[in-house]
XYZ file of C-alpha atoms in Angstrom:
606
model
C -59.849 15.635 -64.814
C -62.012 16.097 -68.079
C -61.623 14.193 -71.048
C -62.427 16.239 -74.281
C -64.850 13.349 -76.614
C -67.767 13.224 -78.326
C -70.639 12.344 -77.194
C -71.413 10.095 -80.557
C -67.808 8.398 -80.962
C -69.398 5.380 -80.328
C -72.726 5.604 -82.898
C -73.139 2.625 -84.902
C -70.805 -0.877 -85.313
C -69.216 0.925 -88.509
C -67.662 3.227 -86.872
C -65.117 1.110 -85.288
C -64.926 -1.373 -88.253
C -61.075 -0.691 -88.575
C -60.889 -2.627 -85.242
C -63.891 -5.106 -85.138
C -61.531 -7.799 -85.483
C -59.589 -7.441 -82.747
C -61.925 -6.251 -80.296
C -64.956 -9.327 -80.518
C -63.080 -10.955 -77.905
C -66.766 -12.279 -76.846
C -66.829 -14.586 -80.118
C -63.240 -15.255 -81.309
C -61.179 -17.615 -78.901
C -58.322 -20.057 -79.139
C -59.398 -22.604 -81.380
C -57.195 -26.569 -81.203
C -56.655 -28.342 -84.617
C -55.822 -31.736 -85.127
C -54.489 -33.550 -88.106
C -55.386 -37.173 -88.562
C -53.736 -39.156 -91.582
C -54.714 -42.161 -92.737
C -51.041 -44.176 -93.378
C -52.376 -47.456 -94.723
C -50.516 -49.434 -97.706
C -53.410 -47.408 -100.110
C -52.526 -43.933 -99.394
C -48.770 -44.955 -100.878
C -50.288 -46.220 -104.091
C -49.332 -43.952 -106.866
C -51.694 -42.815 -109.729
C -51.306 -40.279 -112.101
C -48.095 -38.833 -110.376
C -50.476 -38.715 -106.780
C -49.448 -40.353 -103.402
C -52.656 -39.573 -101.395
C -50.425 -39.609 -98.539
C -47.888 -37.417 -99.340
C -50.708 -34.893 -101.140
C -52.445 -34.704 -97.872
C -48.739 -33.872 -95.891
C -48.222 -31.215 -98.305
C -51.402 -29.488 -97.822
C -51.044 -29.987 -94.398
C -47.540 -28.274 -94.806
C -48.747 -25.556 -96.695
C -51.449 -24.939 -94.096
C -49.321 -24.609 -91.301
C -46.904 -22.362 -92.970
C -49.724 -19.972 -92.733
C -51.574 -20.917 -90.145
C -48.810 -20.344 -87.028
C -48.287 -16.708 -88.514
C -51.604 -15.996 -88.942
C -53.106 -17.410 -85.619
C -50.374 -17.953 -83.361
C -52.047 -17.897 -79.931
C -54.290 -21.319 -81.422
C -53.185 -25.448 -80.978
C -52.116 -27.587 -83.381
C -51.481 -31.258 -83.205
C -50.636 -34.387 -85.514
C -51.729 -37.687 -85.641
C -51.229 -40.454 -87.942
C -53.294 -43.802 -87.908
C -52.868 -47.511 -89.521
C -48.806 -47.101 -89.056
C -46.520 -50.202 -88.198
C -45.533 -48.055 -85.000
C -46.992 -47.026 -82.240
C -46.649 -44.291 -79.951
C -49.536 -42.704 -77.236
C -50.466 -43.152 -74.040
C -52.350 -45.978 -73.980
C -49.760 -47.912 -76.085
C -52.969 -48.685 -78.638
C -51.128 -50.286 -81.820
C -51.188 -48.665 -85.261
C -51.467 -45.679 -83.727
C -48.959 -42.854 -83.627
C -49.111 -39.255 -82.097
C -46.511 -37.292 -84.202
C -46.989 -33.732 -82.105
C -49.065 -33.424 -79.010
C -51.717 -30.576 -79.257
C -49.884 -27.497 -78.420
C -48.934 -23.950 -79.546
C -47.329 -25.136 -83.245
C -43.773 -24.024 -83.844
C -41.387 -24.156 -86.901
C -39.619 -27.218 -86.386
C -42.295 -29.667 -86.969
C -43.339 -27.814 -90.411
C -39.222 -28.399 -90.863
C -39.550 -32.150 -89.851
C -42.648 -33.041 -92.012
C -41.022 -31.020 -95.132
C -38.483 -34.019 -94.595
C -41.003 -36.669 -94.264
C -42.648 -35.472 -97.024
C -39.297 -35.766 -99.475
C -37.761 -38.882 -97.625
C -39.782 -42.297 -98.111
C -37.336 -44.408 -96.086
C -37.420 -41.465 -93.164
C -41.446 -42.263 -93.042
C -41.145 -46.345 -93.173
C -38.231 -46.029 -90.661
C -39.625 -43.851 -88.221
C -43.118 -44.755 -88.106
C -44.169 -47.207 -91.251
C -47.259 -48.458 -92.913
C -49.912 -50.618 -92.120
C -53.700 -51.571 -93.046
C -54.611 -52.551 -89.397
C -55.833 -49.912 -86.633
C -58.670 -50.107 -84.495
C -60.852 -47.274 -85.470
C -62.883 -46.768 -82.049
C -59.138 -47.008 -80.492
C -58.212 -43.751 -82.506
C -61.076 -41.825 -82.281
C -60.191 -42.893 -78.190
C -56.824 -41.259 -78.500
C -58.331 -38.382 -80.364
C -60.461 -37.609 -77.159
C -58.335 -38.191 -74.918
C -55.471 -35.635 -76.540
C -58.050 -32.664 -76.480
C -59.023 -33.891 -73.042
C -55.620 -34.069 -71.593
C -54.061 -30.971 -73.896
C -55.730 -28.607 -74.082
C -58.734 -26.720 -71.496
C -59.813 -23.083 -72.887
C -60.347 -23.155 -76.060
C -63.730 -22.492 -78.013
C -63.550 -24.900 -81.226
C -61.779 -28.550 -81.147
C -61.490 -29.459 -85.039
C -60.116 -32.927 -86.306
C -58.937 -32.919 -90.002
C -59.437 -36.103 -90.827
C -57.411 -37.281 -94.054
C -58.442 -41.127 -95.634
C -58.779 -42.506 -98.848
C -60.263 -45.734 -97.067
C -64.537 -45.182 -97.220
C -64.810 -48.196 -94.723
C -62.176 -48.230 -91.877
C -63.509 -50.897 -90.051
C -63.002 -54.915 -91.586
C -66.252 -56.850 -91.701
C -64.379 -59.495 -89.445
C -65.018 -56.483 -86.446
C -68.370 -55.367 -87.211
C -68.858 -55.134 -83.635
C -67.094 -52.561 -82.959
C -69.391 -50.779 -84.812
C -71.328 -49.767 -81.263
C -67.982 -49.202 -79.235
C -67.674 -46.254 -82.159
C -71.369 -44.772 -81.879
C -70.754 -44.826 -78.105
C -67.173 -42.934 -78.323
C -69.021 -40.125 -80.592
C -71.218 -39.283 -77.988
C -68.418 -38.001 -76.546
C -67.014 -36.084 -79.200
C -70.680 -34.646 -78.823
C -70.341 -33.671 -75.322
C -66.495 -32.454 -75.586
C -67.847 -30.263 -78.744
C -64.852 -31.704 -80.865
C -65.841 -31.051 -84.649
C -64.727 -33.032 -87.623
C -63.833 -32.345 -91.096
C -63.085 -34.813 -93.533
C -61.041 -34.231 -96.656
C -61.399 -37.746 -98.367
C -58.884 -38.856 -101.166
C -58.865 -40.424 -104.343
C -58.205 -44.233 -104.216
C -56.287 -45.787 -106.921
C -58.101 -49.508 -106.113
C -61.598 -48.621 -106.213
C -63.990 -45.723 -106.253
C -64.520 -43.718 -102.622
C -68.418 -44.693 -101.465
C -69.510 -42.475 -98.818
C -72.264 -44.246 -97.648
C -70.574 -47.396 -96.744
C -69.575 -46.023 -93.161
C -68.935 -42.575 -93.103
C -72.550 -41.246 -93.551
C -73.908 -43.254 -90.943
C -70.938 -41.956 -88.935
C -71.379 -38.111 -89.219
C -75.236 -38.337 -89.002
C -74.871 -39.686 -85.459
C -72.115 -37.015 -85.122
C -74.229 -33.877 -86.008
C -77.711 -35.208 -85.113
C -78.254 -32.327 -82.826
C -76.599 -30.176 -84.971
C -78.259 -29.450 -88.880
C -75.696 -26.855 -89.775
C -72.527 -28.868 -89.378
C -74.308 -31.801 -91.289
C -74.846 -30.023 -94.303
C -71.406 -29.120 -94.675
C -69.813 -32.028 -94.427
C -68.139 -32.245 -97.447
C -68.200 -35.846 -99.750
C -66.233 -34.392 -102.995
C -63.245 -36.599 -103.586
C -59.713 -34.719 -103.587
C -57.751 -35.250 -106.392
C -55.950 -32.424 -106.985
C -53.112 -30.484 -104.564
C -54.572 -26.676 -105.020
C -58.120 -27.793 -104.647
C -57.568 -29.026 -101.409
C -55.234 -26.280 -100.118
C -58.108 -24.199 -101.226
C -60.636 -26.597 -99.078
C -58.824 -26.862 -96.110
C -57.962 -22.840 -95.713
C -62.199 -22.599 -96.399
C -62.921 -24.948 -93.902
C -60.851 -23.272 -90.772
C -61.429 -19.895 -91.835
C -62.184 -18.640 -88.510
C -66.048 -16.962 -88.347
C -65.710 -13.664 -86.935
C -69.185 -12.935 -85.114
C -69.800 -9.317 -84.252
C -72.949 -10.060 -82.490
C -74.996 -12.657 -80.839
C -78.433 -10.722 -80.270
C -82.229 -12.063 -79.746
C -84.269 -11.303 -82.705
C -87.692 -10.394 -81.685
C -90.424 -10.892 -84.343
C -93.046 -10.302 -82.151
C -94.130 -9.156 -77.934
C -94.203 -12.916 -77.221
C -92.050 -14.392 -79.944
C -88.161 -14.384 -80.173
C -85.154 -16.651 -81.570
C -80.899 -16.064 -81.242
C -79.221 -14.540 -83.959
C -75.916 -14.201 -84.956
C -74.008 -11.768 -87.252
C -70.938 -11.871 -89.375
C -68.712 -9.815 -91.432
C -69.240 -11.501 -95.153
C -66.413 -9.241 -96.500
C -63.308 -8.229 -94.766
C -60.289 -6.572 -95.163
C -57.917 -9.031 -94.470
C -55.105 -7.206 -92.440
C -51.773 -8.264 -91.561
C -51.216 -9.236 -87.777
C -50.120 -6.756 -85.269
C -46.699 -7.167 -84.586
C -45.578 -7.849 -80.666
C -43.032 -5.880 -77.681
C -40.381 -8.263 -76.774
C -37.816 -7.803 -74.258
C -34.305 -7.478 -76.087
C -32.611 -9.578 -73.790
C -34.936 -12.610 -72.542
C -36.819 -12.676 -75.953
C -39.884 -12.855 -73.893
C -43.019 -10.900 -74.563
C -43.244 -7.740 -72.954
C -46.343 -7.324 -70.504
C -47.808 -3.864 -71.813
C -49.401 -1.218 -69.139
C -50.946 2.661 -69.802
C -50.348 4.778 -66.350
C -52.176 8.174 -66.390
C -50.452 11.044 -64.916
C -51.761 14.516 -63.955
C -49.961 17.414 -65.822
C -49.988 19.650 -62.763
C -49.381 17.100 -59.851
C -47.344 14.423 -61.424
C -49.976 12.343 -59.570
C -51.132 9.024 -61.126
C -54.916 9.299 -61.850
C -57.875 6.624 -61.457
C -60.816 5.855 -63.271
C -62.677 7.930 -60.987
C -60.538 10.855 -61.470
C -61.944 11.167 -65.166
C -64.752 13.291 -66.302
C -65.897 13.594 -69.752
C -67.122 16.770 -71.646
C -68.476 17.775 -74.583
C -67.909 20.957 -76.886
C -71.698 23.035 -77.335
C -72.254 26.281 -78.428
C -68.523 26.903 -77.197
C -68.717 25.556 -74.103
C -67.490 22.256 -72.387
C -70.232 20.340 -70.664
C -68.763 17.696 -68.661
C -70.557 14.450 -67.457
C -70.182 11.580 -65.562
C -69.073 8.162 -66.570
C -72.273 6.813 -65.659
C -74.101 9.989 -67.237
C -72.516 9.388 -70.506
C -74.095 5.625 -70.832
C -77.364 6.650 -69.917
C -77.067 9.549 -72.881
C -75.625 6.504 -74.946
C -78.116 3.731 -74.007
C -80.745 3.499 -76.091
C -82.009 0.791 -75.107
C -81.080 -3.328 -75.072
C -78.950 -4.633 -78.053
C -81.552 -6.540 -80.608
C -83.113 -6.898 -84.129
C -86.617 -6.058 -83.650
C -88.890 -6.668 -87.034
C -91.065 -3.738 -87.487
C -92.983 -5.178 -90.952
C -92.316 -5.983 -94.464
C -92.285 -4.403 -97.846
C -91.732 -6.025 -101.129
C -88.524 -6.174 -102.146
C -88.777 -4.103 -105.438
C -88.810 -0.926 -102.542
C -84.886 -1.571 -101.681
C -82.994 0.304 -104.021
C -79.635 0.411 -104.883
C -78.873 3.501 -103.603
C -80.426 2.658 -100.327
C -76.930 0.427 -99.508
C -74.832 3.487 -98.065
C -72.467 0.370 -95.521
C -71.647 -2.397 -96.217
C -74.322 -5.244 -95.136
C -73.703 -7.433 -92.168
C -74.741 -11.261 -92.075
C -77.493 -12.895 -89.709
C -77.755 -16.954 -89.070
C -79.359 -18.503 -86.221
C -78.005 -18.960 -82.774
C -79.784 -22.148 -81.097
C -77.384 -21.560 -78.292
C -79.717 -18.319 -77.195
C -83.042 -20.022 -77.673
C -84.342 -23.759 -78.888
C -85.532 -23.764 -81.516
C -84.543 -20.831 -83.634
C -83.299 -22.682 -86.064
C -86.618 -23.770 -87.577
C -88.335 -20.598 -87.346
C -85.415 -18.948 -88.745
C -85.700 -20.995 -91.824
C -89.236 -21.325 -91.876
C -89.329 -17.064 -91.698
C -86.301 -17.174 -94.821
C -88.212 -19.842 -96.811
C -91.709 -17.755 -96.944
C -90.098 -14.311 -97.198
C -88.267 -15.736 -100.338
C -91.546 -17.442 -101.672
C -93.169 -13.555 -101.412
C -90.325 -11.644 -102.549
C -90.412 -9.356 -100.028
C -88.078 -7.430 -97.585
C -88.110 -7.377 -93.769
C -87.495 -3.394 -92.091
C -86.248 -4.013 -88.559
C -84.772 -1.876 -85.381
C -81.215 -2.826 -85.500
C -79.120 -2.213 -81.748
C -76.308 -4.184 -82.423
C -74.201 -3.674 -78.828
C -74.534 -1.956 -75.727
C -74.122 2.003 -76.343
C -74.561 1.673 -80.011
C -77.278 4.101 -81.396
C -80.729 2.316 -83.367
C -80.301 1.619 -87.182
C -83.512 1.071 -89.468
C -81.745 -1.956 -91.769
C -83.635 -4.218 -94.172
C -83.459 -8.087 -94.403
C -82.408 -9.321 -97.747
C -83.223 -12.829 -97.997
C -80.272 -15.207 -99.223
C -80.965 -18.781 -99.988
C -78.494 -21.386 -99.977
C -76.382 -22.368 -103.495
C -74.099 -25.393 -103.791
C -71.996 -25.988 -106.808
C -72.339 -29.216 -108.971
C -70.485 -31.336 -106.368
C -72.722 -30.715 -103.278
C -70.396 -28.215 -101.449
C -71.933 -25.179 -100.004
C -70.889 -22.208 -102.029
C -73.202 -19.653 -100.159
C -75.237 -20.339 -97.207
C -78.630 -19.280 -95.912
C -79.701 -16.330 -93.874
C -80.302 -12.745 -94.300
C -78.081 -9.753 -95.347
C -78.978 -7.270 -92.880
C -78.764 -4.025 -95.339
C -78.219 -0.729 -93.293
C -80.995 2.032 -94.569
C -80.137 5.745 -94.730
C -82.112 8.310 -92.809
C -83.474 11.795 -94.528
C -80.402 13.204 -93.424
C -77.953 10.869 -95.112
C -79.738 11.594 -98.197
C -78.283 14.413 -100.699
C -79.986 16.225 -103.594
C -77.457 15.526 -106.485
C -78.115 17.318 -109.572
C -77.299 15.787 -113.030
C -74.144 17.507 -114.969
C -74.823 17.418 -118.730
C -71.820 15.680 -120.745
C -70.886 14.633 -124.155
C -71.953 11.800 -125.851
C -69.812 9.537 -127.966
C -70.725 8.971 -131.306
C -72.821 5.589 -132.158
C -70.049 4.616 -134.404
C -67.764 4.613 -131.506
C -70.090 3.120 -128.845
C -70.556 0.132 -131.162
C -66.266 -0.228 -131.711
C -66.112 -0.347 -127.874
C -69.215 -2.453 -127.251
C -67.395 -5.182 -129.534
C -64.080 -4.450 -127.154
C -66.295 -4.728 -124.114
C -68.223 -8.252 -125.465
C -64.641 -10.345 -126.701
C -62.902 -9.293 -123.543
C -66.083 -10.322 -121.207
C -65.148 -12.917 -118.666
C -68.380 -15.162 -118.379
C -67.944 -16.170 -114.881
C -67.010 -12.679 -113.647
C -64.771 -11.895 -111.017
C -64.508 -14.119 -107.705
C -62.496 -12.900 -104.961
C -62.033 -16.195 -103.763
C -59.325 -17.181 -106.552
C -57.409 -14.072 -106.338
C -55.054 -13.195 -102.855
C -53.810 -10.416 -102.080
C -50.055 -9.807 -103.061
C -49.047 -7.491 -100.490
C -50.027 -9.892 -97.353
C -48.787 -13.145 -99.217
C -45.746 -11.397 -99.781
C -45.676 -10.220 -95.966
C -46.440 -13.913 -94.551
C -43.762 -15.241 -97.136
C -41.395 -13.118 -95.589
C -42.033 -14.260 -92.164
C -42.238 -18.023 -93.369
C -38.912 -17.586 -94.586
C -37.075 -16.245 -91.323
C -39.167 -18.576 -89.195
C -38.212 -21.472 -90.910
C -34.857 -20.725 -91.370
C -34.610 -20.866 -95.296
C -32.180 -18.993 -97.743
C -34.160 -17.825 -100.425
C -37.743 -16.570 -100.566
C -40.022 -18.122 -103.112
C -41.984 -16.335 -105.539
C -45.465 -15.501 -105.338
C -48.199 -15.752 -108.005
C -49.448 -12.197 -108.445
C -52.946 -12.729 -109.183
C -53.613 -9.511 -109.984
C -51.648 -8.445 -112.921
C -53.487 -7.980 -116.232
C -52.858 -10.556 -119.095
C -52.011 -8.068 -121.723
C -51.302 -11.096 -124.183
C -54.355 -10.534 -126.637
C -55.745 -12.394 -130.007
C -55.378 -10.394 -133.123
C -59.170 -9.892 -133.475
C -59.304 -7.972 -130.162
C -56.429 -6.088 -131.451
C -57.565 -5.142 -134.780
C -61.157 -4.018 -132.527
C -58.740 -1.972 -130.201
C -57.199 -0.251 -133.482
C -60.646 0.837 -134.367
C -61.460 2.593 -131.530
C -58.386 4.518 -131.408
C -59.341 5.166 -134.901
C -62.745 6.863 -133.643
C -61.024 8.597 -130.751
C -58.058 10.387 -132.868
C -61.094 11.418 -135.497
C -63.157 12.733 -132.663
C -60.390 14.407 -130.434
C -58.606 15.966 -133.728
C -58.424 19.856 -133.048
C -56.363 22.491 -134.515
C -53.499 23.589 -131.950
C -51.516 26.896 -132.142
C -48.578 26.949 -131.691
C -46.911 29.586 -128.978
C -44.351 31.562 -130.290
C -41.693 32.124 -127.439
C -39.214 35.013 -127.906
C -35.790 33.529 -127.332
C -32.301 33.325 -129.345
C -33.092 29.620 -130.259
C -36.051 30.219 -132.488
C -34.598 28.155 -135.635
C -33.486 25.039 -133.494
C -36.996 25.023 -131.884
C -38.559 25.548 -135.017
C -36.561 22.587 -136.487
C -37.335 20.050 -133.478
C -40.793 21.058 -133.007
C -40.533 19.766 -137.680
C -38.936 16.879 -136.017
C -40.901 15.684 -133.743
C -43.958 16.361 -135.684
C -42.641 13.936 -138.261
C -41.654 11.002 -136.128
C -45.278 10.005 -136.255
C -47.186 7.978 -134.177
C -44.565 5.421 -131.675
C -47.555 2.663 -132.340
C -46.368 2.858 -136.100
C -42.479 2.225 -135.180
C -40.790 -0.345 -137.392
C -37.634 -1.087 -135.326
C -36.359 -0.155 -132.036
C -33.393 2.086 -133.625
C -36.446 4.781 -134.937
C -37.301 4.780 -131.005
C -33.887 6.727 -130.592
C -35.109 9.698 -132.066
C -37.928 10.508 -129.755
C -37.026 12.717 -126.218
C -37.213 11.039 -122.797
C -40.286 13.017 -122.328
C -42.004 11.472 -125.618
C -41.085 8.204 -124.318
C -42.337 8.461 -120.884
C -45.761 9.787 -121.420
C -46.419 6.987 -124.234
C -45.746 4.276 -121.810
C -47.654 6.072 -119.014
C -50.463 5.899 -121.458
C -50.772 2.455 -121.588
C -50.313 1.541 -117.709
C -46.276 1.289 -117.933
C -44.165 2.902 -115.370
C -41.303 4.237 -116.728
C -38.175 3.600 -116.468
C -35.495 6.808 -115.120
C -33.045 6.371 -118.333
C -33.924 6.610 -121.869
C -31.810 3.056 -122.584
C -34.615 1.313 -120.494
C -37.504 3.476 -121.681
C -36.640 2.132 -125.239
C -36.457 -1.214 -123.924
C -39.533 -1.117 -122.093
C -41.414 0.157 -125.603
C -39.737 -2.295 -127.573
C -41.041 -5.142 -124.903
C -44.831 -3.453 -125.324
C -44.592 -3.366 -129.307
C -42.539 -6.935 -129.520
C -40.306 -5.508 -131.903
């Protein structure tokens, strides 16, 4: 049987980017998350209208909200340390396992939300204390993702404390038993992530414990290091915000050998900076057992009704009217162009990559130590000095197996932090795709009309008191549509009556000062000068030339609707009058002329 495709339907990773995110099945795996609160007497202190304890349930509540929509095949568990009760497996006091790692589920977001508003539930239940064995709980920590959970790529532990040295001086000793137990963390690859608090009885000092702690934690490993984060929380949104950028998963396309030379080569991995973030797929399940629905794709021959096998298929493509049909196997040979890599080629200076040149959007490289030793340092050592030179790398880009060669340019990136240490960018190369001749079109220049200087300068004062310094950051603004989506879901899942309202980020502030105004005024001013023509009338022949005659009188003295007085004038203009003025200033209008008044008189605050 022949299967009608092209021979190119596979060229570069762009052309699939629609699905790029759920096909790296290499790179994206189940990833376990583990809550650890600190529950000591200190994270119950109030100050300035903050609990630390209950701030860092209700960030962990608004996390999982999301979270078991958005990634429901991952683990989530919850731990709480220094309580009055205990509860694991190794009956170690103070400590108390609230959810076993598992596949999270509504109830338990249900059963904190009533932690979280009942004190006497909490000190019932489970209760405070300011004694726990530290080396005990990072021992129960293990020992959950040990026993829990066995496939899974990342093991995270959000660690929540307002307490900078958890262990008394009276057990300094245990000290060692500590260092020892994160050698195991080490080997299990279990990651943590602090999010420290603010502490009403004295200032948070870092360096009393915890730096000693995650130096031996990342020694091997320079990249985790630098991001551990040592800003104090203080505030509910900021660390919602931190926690969702922390355990953003990083979606790697590729994991390819760079080779900078015959004899020289390091590991490299790319990313996806910018995304479209798309709402999940949604899932077959069987009407009657509610369980999910195994999915299968059967081929069947038209003529003999026969099932069909891999081997069955041919594929052909259309030239010079023909089919030509090939193998399987002939069809990745046509494909192959050779083994998946970035090979460097030379450098220009980077004043030769213009503008124009980005024609797709530019993937992300880091290094991959995991591929060879050492990359790392040549990596950064190769980033540092292209930076120092200003200059551009131009490289052979195979991304995958069966993709075709892309000439792409390395843009080096350094690394920026904001004034309280956290990473805000980090360091590597955008890998810049590069057009070939063919991609490149002649366009010729259209002469067009030039405003007048008068009315360049009106709008140039617009442009200057409407200027927003720090420009616009994706990163504060979400996207209505999916929160929307996800609060829907949230809603059903958890079993709640009314849906809350979302903060549309996007909506313009059209509350203005009077100096912007008065600036707006004068470039309408300019614009009805400029755009002022003579229009003739056309005289229709009908039996109602003396009414049209009088409205056409009419409605030429009504005037401007910007000069209205009072909403009663508005009656006198025609549904059609009313709906083009407020499509002209970005209002959609309303179907009867009752509301299209109301919506002017809203716009004009009459």
């Amino acid at each position: 049987m022949n299967t009608h495709e092209s021979l190119f339907d596979i060229d570069f990773i762009e052309e699939n980017e629609e699905n790029d995110n759920d096909n790296v099945h290499d790179f994206i795996n189940r990833e376990a998350l583990l809550f650890a609160i600190d529950c000591s007497t200190s994270m119950f202190q109030k100050d300035e209208d903050i609990y630390p304890f209950k701030f860092s349930l209700k960030a962990t509540i608004n996390f999982l909200e999301k979270y078991i929509i958005q990634n429901h095949n991952d683990f989530i568990g919850i731990l709480f340390f220094s309580t009055d009760k205990n509860k694991n497996a190794h009956d170690y006091k103070n400590i108390y396992i609230y959810k076993n790692i598992d596949v999270p589920d509504s109830q338990t977001i249900l059963d904190l939300e009533e932690i979280e508003k009942n004190n006497d539930l909490f000190e019932s239940s489970i209760g405070s204390s300011n004694q726990v064995n530290f080396s005990e709980m990072l021992l129960t920590i293990s020992q959950m993702f040990s026993e829990n959970i066995k496939t899974v790529d990342s093991k995270k532990v959000l660690l929540f404390t307002n307490q900078d040295n958890p262990i008394p001086d009276s057990l300094s000793k245990e000290n060692k038993t500590i260092f020892n137990i994160i050698n195991d963390f080490s080997f299990l690859k279990i990651l943590v992530e602090p999010f420290f608090l603010y502490n009403a009885e004295k200032p948070f000092d870092f360096n009393i414990f915890y730096k000693d702690f995650f130096e031996s934690l990342y020694a091997d490993n320079e990249e985790y290091l630098t991001m551990v984060s040592q800003d104090i929380s203080k505030r509910l949104d900021q660390l919602v915000t931190k926690i969702h950028q922390k355990e953003i998963k990083k979606r790697s396309l590729f994991r390819i050998p760079f080779n900078i030379s015959e004899n020289l080569a390091i590991g490299i991995e790319g990313f996806n900076i910018v995304s479209e973030q798309k709402k999940n797929s949604y899932i077959w399940v069987d009407d009657k057992s509610g369980k999910v629905a195994d999915l299968s794709t059967t081929w069947i021959c038209h003529d003999t009704t026969q099932p069909l096998f891999p081997s069955d298929f041919k594929y052909s493509y259309i030239y010079g009217g023909k089919l030509v049909v090939f193998t399987k196997d002939e069809l990745f040979k046509i494909r192959n162009f050779g083994k998946p890599g970035l090979t460097l080629l030379g450098f220009k200076p980077k004043s030769k990559l213009k503008f124009q040149y980005n024609i797709k959007h530019p993937y992300f490289i880091y290094p991959d130590e995991s591929q060879y030793v050492g990359s790392y340092s040549v990596f950064a050592h190769l980033l540092n000095t292209m930076n120092k030179m200003e200059k551009i790398a131009i490289c052979n880009f195979i991304p995958r197996s069966n993709s075709s060669p892309r000439l792409v340019a390395l843009l080096p990136q350094m690394e920026k932090r904001d004034k309280n240490n956290v990473q805000i960018s980090p360091p590597g190369f955008s890998v810049i795709p590069l057009p070939f001749a063919d991609d490149i079109r002649d366009v010729k220049n259209s002469a067009c009309d030039r405003a007048s200087e008068e009315l360049d300068i009106s709008i140039g004062k617009v442009i200057n008191n409407i200027n927003n310094e720090e420009g616009y950051n994706p990163k504060s603004i979400n996207n209505p549509y999916l929160q929307k989506f996800y609060l829907n879901l949230q809603t059903i899942a958890l079993n709640r009556d009314e849906m809350e309202d979302i903060q549309d980020d996007t909506v313009f502030k059209y509350k203005m000062d009077s100096n912007i105004e008065e600036l707006i005024s004068s470039v309408k001013t300019h614009l009805q000068l400029q755009n002022k023509t003579p229009v003739k009338d056309v005289k229709r022949k009908n039996n109602d030339n003396n009414n049209n005659t009088q409205r056409k009188k009419q409605c030429s003295e009504k005037g401007d609707i910007l000069k209205v007085t009072s909403a009663d004038n508005l009656k006198s203009y025609t549904v059609v009058e009313l709906k083009n003025f407020l499509s002209g200033v970005n209002i959609k209008p309303a179907k009867k002329k009752a509301d299209l008044i109301d919506q002017v008189v809203e716009y004009l605050k009459l």
